[in-house]
XYZ file of C-alpha atoms in Angstrom:
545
model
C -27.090 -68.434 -33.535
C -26.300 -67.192 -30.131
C -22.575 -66.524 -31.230
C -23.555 -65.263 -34.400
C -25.248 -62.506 -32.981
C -22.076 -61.846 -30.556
C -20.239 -61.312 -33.496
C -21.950 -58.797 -35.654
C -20.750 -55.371 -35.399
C -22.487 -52.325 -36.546
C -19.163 -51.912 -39.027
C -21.167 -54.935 -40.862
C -24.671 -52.849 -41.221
C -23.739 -49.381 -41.909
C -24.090 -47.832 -45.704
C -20.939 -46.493 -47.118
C -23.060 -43.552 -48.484
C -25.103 -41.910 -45.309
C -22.617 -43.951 -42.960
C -25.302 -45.031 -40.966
C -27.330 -48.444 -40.361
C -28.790 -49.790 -43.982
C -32.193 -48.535 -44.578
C -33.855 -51.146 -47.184
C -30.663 -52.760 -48.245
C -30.267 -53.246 -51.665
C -27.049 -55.190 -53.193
C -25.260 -54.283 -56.902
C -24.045 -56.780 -59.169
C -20.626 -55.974 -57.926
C -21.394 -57.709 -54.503
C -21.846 -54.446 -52.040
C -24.760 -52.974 -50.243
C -26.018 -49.710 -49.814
C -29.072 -48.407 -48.698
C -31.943 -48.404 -51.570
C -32.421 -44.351 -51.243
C -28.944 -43.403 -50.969
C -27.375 -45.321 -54.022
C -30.215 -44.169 -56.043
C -29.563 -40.692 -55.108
C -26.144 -41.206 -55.684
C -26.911 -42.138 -59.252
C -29.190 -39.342 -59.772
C -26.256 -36.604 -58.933
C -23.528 -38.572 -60.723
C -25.787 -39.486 -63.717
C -22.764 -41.871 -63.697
C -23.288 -45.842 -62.963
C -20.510 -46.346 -60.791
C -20.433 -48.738 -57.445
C -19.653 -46.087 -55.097
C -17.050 -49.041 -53.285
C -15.305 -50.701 -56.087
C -15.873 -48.167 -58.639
C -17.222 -50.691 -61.203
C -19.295 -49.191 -63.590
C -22.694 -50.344 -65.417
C -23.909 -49.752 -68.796
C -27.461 -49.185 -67.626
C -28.496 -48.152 -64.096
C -29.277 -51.305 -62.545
C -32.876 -52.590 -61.218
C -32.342 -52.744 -57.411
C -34.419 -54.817 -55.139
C -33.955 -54.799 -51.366
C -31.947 -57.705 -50.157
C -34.526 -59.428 -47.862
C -31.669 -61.203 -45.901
C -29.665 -58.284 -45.233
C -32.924 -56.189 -44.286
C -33.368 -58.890 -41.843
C -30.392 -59.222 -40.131
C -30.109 -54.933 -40.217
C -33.805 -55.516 -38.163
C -32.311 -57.812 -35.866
C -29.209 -55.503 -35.229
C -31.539 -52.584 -34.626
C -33.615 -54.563 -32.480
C -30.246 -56.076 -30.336
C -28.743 -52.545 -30.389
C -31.664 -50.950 -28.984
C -31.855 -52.813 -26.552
C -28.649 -52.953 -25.397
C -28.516 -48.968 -25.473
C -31.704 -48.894 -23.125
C -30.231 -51.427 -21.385
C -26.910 -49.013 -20.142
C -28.870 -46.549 -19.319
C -30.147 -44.665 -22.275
C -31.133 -41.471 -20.306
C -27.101 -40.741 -19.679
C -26.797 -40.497 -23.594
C -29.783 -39.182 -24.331
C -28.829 -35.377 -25.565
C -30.368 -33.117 -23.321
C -31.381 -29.297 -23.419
C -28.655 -27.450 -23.996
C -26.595 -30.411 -24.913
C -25.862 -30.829 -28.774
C -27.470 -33.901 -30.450
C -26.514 -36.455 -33.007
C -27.184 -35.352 -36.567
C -27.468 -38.641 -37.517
C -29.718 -40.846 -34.998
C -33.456 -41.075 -36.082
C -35.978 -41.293 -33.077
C -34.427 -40.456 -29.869
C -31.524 -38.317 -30.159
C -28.001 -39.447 -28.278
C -25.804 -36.617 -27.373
C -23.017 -36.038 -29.888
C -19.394 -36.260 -28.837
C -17.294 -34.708 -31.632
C -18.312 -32.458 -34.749
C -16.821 -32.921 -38.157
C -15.884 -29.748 -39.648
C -15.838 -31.225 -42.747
C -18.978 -33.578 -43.049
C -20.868 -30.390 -40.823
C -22.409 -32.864 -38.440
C -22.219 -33.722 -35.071
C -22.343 -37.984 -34.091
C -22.561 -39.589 -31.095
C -20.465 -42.324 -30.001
C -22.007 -44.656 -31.988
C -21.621 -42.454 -35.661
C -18.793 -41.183 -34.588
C -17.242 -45.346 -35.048
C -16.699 -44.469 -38.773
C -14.233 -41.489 -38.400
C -12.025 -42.918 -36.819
C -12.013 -46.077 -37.968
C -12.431 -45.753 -42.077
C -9.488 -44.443 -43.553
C -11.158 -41.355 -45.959
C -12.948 -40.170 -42.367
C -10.213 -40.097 -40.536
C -8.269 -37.177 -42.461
C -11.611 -35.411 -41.381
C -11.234 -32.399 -38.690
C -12.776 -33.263 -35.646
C -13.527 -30.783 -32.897
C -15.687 -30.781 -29.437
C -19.507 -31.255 -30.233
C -20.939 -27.393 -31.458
C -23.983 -26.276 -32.530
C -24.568 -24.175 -35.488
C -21.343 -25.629 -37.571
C -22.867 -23.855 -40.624
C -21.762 -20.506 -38.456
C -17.998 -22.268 -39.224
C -18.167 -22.151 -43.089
C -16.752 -19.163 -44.809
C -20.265 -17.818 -46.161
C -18.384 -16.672 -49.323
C -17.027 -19.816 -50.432
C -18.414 -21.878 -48.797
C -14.970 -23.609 -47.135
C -14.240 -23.980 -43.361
C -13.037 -20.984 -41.183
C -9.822 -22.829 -40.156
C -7.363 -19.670 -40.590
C -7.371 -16.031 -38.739
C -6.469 -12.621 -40.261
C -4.846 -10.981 -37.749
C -5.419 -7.601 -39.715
C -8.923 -7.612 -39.974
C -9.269 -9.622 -36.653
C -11.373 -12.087 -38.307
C -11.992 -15.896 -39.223
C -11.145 -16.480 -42.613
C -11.060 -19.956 -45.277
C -8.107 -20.911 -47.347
C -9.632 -19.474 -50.732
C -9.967 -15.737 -48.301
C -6.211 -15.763 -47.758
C -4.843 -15.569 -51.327
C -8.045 -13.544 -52.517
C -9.564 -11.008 -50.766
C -6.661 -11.216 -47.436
C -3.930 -11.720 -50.006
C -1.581 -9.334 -48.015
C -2.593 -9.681 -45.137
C -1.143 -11.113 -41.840
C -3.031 -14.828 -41.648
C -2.270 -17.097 -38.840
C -3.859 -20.791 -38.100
C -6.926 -20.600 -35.896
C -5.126 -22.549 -33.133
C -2.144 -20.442 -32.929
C -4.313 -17.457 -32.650
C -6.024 -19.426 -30.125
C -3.428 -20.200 -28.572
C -2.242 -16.312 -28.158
C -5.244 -14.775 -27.568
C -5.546 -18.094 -24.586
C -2.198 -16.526 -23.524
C -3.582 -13.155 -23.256
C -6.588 -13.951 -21.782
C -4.991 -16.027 -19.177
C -2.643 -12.918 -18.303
C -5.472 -10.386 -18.318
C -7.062 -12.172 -15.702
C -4.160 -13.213 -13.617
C -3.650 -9.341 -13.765
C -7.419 -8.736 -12.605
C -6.836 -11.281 -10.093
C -4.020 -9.754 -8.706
C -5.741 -6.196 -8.499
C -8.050 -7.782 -6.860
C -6.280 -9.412 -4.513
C -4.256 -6.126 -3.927
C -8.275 -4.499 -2.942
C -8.944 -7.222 -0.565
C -5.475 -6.340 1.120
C -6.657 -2.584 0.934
C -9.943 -3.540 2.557
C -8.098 -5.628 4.853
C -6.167 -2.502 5.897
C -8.722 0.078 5.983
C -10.970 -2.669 8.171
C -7.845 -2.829 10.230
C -7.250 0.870 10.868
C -11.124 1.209 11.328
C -10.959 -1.271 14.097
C -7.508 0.658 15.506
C -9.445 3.922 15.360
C -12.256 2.101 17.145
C -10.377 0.520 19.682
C -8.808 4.031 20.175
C -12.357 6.021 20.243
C -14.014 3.376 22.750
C -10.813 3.774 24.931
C -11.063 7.263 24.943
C -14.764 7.344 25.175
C -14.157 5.176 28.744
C -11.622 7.322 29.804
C -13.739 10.544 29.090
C -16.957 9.088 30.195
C -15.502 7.585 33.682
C -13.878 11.154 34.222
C -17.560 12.420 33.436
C -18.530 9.672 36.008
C -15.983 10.549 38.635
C -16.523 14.181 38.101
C -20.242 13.739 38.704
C -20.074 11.161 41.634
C -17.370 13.652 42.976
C -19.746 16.293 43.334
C -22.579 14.651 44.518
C -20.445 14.144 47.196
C -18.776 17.074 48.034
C -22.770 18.619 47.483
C -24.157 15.937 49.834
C -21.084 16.781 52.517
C -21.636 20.454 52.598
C -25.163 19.978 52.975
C -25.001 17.464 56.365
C -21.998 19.736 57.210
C -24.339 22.934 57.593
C -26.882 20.439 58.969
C -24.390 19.456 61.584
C -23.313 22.882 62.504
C -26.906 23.976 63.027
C -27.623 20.954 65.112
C -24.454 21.770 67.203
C -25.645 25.281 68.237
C -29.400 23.975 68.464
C -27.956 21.229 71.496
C -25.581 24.414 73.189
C -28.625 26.283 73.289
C -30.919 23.139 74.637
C -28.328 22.360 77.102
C -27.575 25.967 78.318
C -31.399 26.149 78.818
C -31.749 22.776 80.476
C -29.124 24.278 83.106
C -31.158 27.346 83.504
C -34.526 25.304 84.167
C -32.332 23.226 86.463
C -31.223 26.012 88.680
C -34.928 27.486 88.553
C -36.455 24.255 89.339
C -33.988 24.265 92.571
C -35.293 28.097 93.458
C -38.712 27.092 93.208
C -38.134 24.149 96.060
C -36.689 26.547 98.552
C -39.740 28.779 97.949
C -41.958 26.218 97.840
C -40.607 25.374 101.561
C -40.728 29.250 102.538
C -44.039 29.574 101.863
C -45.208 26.568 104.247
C -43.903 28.703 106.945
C -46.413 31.416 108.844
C -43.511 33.143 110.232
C -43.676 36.264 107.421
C -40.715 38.083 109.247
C -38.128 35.079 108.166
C -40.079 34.149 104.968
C -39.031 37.814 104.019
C -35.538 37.746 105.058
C -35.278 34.860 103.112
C -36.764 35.956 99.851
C -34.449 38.942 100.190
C -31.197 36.516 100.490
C -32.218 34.408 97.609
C -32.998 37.030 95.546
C -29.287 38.311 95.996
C -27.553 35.163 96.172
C -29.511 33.911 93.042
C -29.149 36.074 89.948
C -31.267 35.957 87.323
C -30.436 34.155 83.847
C -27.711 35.665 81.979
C -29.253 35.220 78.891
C -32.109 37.268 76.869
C -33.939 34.173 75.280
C -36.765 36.643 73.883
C -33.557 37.976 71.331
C -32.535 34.162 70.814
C -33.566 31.539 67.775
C -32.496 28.870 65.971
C -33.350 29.123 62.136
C -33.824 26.602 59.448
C -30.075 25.938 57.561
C -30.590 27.743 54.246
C -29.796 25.794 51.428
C -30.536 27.696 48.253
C -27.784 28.162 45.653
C -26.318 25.072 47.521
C -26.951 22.448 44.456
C -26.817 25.611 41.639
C -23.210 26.444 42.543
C -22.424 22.979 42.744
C -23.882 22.059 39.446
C -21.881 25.175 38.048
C -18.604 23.807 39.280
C -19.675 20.622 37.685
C -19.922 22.413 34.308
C -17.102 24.533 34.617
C -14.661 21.320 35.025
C -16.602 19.479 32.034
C -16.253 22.746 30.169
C -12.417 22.632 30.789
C -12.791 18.312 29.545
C -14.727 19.153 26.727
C -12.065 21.899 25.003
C -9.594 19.168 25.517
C -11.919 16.955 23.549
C -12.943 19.343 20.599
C -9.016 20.682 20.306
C -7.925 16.900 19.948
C -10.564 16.215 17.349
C -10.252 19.600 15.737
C -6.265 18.246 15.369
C -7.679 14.840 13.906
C -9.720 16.678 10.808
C -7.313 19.104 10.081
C -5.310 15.938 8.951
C -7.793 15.763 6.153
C -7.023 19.592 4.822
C -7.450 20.223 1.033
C -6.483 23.350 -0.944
C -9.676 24.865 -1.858
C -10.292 27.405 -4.545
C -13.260 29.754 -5.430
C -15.065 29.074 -8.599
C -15.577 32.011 -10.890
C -17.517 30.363 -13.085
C -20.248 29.842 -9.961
C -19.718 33.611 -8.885
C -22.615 35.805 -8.058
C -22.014 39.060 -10.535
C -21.856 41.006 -7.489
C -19.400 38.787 -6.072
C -15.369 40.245 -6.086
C -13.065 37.773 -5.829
C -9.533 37.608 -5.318
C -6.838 36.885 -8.275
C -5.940 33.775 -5.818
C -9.332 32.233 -5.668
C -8.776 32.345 -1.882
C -11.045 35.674 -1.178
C -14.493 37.140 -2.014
C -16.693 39.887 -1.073
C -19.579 41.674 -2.056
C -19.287 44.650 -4.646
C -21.594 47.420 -5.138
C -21.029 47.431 -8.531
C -22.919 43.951 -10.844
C -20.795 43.066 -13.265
C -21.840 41.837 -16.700
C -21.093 38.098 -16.611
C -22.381 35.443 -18.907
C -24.731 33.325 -17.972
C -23.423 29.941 -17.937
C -25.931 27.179 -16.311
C -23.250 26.786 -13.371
C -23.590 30.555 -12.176
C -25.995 31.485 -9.072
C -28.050 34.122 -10.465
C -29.915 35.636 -7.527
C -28.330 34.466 -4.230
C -24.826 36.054 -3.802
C -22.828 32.883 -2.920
C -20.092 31.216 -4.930
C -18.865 27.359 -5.144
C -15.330 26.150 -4.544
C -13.505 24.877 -7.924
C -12.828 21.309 -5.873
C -15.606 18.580 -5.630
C -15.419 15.546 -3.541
C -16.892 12.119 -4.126
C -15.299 9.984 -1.089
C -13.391 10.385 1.748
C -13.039 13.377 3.947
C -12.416 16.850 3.550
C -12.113 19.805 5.553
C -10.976 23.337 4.929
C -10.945 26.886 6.859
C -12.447 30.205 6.227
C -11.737 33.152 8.264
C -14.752 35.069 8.969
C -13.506 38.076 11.151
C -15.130 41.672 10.763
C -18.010 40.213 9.332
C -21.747 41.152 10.429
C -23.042 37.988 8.160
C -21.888 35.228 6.640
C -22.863 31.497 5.121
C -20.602 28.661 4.977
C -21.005 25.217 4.398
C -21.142 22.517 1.578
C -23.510 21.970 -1.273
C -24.183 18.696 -3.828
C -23.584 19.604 -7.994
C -27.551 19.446 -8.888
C -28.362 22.150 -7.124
C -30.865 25.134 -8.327
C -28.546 27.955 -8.876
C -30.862 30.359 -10.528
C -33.444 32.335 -8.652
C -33.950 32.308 -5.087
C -33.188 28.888 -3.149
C -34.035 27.256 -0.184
C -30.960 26.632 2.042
C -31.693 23.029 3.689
C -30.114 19.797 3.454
C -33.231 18.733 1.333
C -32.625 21.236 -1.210
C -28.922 19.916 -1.361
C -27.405 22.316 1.521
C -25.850 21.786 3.908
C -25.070 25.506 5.641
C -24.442 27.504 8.554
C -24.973 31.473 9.018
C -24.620 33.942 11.319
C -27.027 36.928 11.012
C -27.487 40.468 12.665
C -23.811 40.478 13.773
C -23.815 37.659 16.497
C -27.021 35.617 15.237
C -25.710 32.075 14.336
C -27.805 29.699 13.203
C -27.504 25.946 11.233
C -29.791 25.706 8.651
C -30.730 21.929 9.213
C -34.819 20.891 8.988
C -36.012 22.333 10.573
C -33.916 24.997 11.795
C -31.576 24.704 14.750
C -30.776 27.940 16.888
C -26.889 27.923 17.949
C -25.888 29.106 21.437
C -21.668 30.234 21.044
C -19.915 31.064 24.021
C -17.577 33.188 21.771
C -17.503 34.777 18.346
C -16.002 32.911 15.544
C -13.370 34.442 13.815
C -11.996 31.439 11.783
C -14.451 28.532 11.028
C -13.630 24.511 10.157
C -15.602 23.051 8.132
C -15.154 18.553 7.930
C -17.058 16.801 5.465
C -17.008 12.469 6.110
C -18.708 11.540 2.628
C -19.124 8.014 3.957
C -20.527 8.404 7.006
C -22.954 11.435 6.294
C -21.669 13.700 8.406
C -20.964 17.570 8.138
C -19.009 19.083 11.358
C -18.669 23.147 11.967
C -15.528 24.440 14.340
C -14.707 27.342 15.903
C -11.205 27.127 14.983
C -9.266 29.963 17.171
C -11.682 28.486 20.243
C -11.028 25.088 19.663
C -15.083 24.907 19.983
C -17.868 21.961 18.323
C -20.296 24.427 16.795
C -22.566 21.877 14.742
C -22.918 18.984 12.866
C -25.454 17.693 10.523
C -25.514 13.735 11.141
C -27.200 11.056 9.065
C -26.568 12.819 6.024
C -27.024 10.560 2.589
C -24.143 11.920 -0.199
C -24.830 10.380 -3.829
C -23.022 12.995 -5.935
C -20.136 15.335 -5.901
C -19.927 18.037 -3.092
C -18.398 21.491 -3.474
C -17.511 23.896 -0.857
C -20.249 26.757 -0.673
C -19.783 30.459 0.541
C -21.236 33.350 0.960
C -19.998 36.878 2.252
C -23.892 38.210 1.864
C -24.706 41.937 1.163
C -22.368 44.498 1.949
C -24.820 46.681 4.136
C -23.706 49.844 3.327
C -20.091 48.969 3.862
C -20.553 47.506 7.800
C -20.560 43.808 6.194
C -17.415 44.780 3.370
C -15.218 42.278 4.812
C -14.175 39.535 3.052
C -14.547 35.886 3.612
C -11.115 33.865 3.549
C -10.061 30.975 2.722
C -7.491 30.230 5.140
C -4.643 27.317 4.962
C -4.804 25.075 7.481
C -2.219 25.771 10.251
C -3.177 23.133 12.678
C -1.829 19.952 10.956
């Protein structure tokens, strides 16, 4: 019985009907089995009385009675086959979330392997046996297990999707190409797989190479940062030890003319000690010898001698009542030193700002005024490189991008990245603005010029007033009047940088700065003032570089 039961396949218990194990087996006249429900269903379509096997037909539909040896030995199979599934490890098979399940298996559902385009089921290993075993399956199409294989019928008539029109880009069924795609360019699914798998492939090969090509860019620009780096902490050393040398250098040279004066007044202090120790000396010796006189009672000789020592003994040569030693004045000592100090870190820092100034003029663009931003009292130049203010408003339309109270006009250029910088002469002028400003800002009415509001300015005022508009306000001290002033934008690093370009002098910077739209260079020439302010501002190319 044992080998009996090694013997039996499932091949020997499955319906030829619903392909799967015999559910209450019934047997025809003819000799072969079927399940009960499925032959009579099959009789009820057909209305024919055909054995669906050996084609043998029947006069009248047979009475069918389960075949209680067959349904016995299909119970014993089930029972053996389910527990030799559980046995190798039913949970591996087991079809889990996301994975799609055996249209066939009752109960627990096994995952299913392949899909039958033409049966539109999927079967695990198990129901899969008869596809590729049973001659009639095997001419079936068999993909990869998908869900939804209803989604792979041709909704129209109802036949698979196994051809592409390349015209309408779309999955079409044999019936589609010589009806409604008669002239149309058709292709088989897997060539157009095959070519679209082609193009795919290259499209991303081509996105991986641009990408690759960025990571070399980054690459780069990581490896020039580090090279400017390298460069700005070696010349930071070199500027700050010079600072540190120059400092230390002084301190000395201060400390050394101090103890130097100290020295010279303690050298005449000791001459005059020494000269008066002398002086006491010689005294002290007088005052013996009269000392001695006096013990004498002859007054004729005491006299004589007072007389002789009084000529042979002058008195001290100096006048010590007209004689002092004062206290080594000091003031203006540490000032003047301090001074020179400056004066040589003065001299280092134009090196500095002229060698920087040289760096951002590198990043020059040709900037244009914007007419369409113009102030109506604005005049600007047919070049787009001048503007001044008019006496006269002229009638302008308008448009949302005009300023409408504040005379100022934008540059036609924005910037998104990188660096810019640009020059504007400002000579002959009693007041100015210059600067950059972000797109959104208000242009109509008055505005408030501060980095908050989207500014980021510089002015001078009252003829030699200059003052950076930052928040809150930030009073600028210049050595000299600007004639020509740079103005270097870093997008990246937030940073807006003023120059006097002529003086090769810093003037400002606004640092920390956080740019999320498009900049445009901003100017203003302000009011004309009666014809004292009527010169114009200039944009200036860059001569520097």
């Amino acid at each position: 019985m044992a080998a009996a039961r090694c013997m039996t396949s499932e091949d020997q218990f499955l319906c030829s009907i619903c392909l799967d194990v015999f559910t209450d087996p019934v047997t025809t006249s003819c000799g072969h089995n079927f399940c009960k429900n499925c032959i009579t269903e099959h009789w009820d379509t057909k209305r024919q009385y055909l054995c669906p096997m050996c084609k043998e037909g029947f006069t009248t539909r047979p009475n069918l009675r389960v075949n209680t040896f067959i349904s016995e030995m299909v119970a014993q199979f089930r029972q053996s086959a389910e527990q030799n599934t559980s046995s190798s490890n039913l949970e591996q098979l087991m079809a889990k979330p996301g994975e799609v399940p055996c249209d066939v298996c009752t109960g627990t559902k096994l995952k299913a392997l392949k899909s039958c385009l033409v049966c539109l089921a999927s079967y695990c290993e198990t129901h899969l046996e008869p596809h590729l075993t049973m001659s009639g399956l095997k001419r079936h199409q068999l993909i990869d297990s998908v869900e939804n294989l209803e989604g792979r019928m041709c909704t129209k008539h109802d036949k698979p999707l196994e051809l592409f029109c390349k015209t309408d880009q779309t999955c079409v069924c044999m019936l589609c190409t010589v009806l409604d795609h008669k002239t149309h360019d058709v292709v088989p699914l897997k060539e157009e797989y095959e070519e679209k798998k082609a193009e795919l492939e290259a499209k991303i090969q081509q996105m991986i190479q641009k990408r690759q090509l960025w990571i070399q860019e980054i690459k780069h620009s990581v490896d020039l940062s580090e090279e400017d780096a390298d460069r700005e902490i070696a010349e930071g050393v070199q500027v700050f030890t010079f600072l540190m040398e120059s400092v230390e250098r002084g301190l000395n040279e201060l400390i050394d003319t101090i103890k130097e004066k100290q020295k010279t007044t303690e050298k005449q202090a000791k001459a005059f000690i020494k000269e008066l120790e002398q002086e006491i000396s010689e005294l002290m010796k007088s005052s013996i010898e009269v000392e001695q006189l006096s013990r004498s009672e002859d007054h004729f000789h005491l006299l004589q001698s007072v007389h002789s020592l009084n000529t042979n003994q002058p008195p001290p040569t100096e006048d010590w009542t007209e004689v002092s030693v004062h206290p080594t004045s000091y003031e203006g000592t540490v000032v003047r030193a301090v001074a020179q100090l400056e004066e040589t870190l003065s001299k280092k820092m134009k090196k500095l700002v002229k060698a920087e100034l040289k760096r951002v003029q590198q990043y020059a663009v040709d900037v244009t005024l914007d007419p369409d931003t113009a102030h109506p009292d604005l005049n600007l130049s047919d070049d787009g490189k001048q503007v001044n203010h008019g006496d006269v408003k002229k009638n302008l339309p308008d448009n949302p991008e005009r300023f409408s109270y504040c005379a100022c006009v934008l540059g036609e250029q924005s910037f998104s990245s990188g660096r810019f910088y640009f020059e504007v002469q400002v000579k002959g002028k009693t007041e100015w603005d210059l600067g950059v400003a972000r797109e959104s800002i208000n242009r109509k009415g008055n505005i408030t010029l501060n980095p908050e509001d989207g500014f980021w300015i510089i002015w001078m005022t009252n003829e030699n007033e200059y003052e950076a508009l930052d928040a809150p306000p930030v009073l600028l001290s210049l050595k000299s009047r600007p004639q020509k002033v740079g103005v270097f934008v870093d997008y990246e690093e937030g940073l807006v940088s003023f120059y006097d370009v002529d003086a090769a002098a810093f003037i400002y910077s606004f640092t920390g700065c956080s740019f999320t739209e498009k900049l445009f260079p901003y100017f203003s020439p302000d009011c004309n003032d009666g014809g004292k302010n009527s010169a114009p501002l200039i944009i200036s190319p860059v001569r520097g570089r």
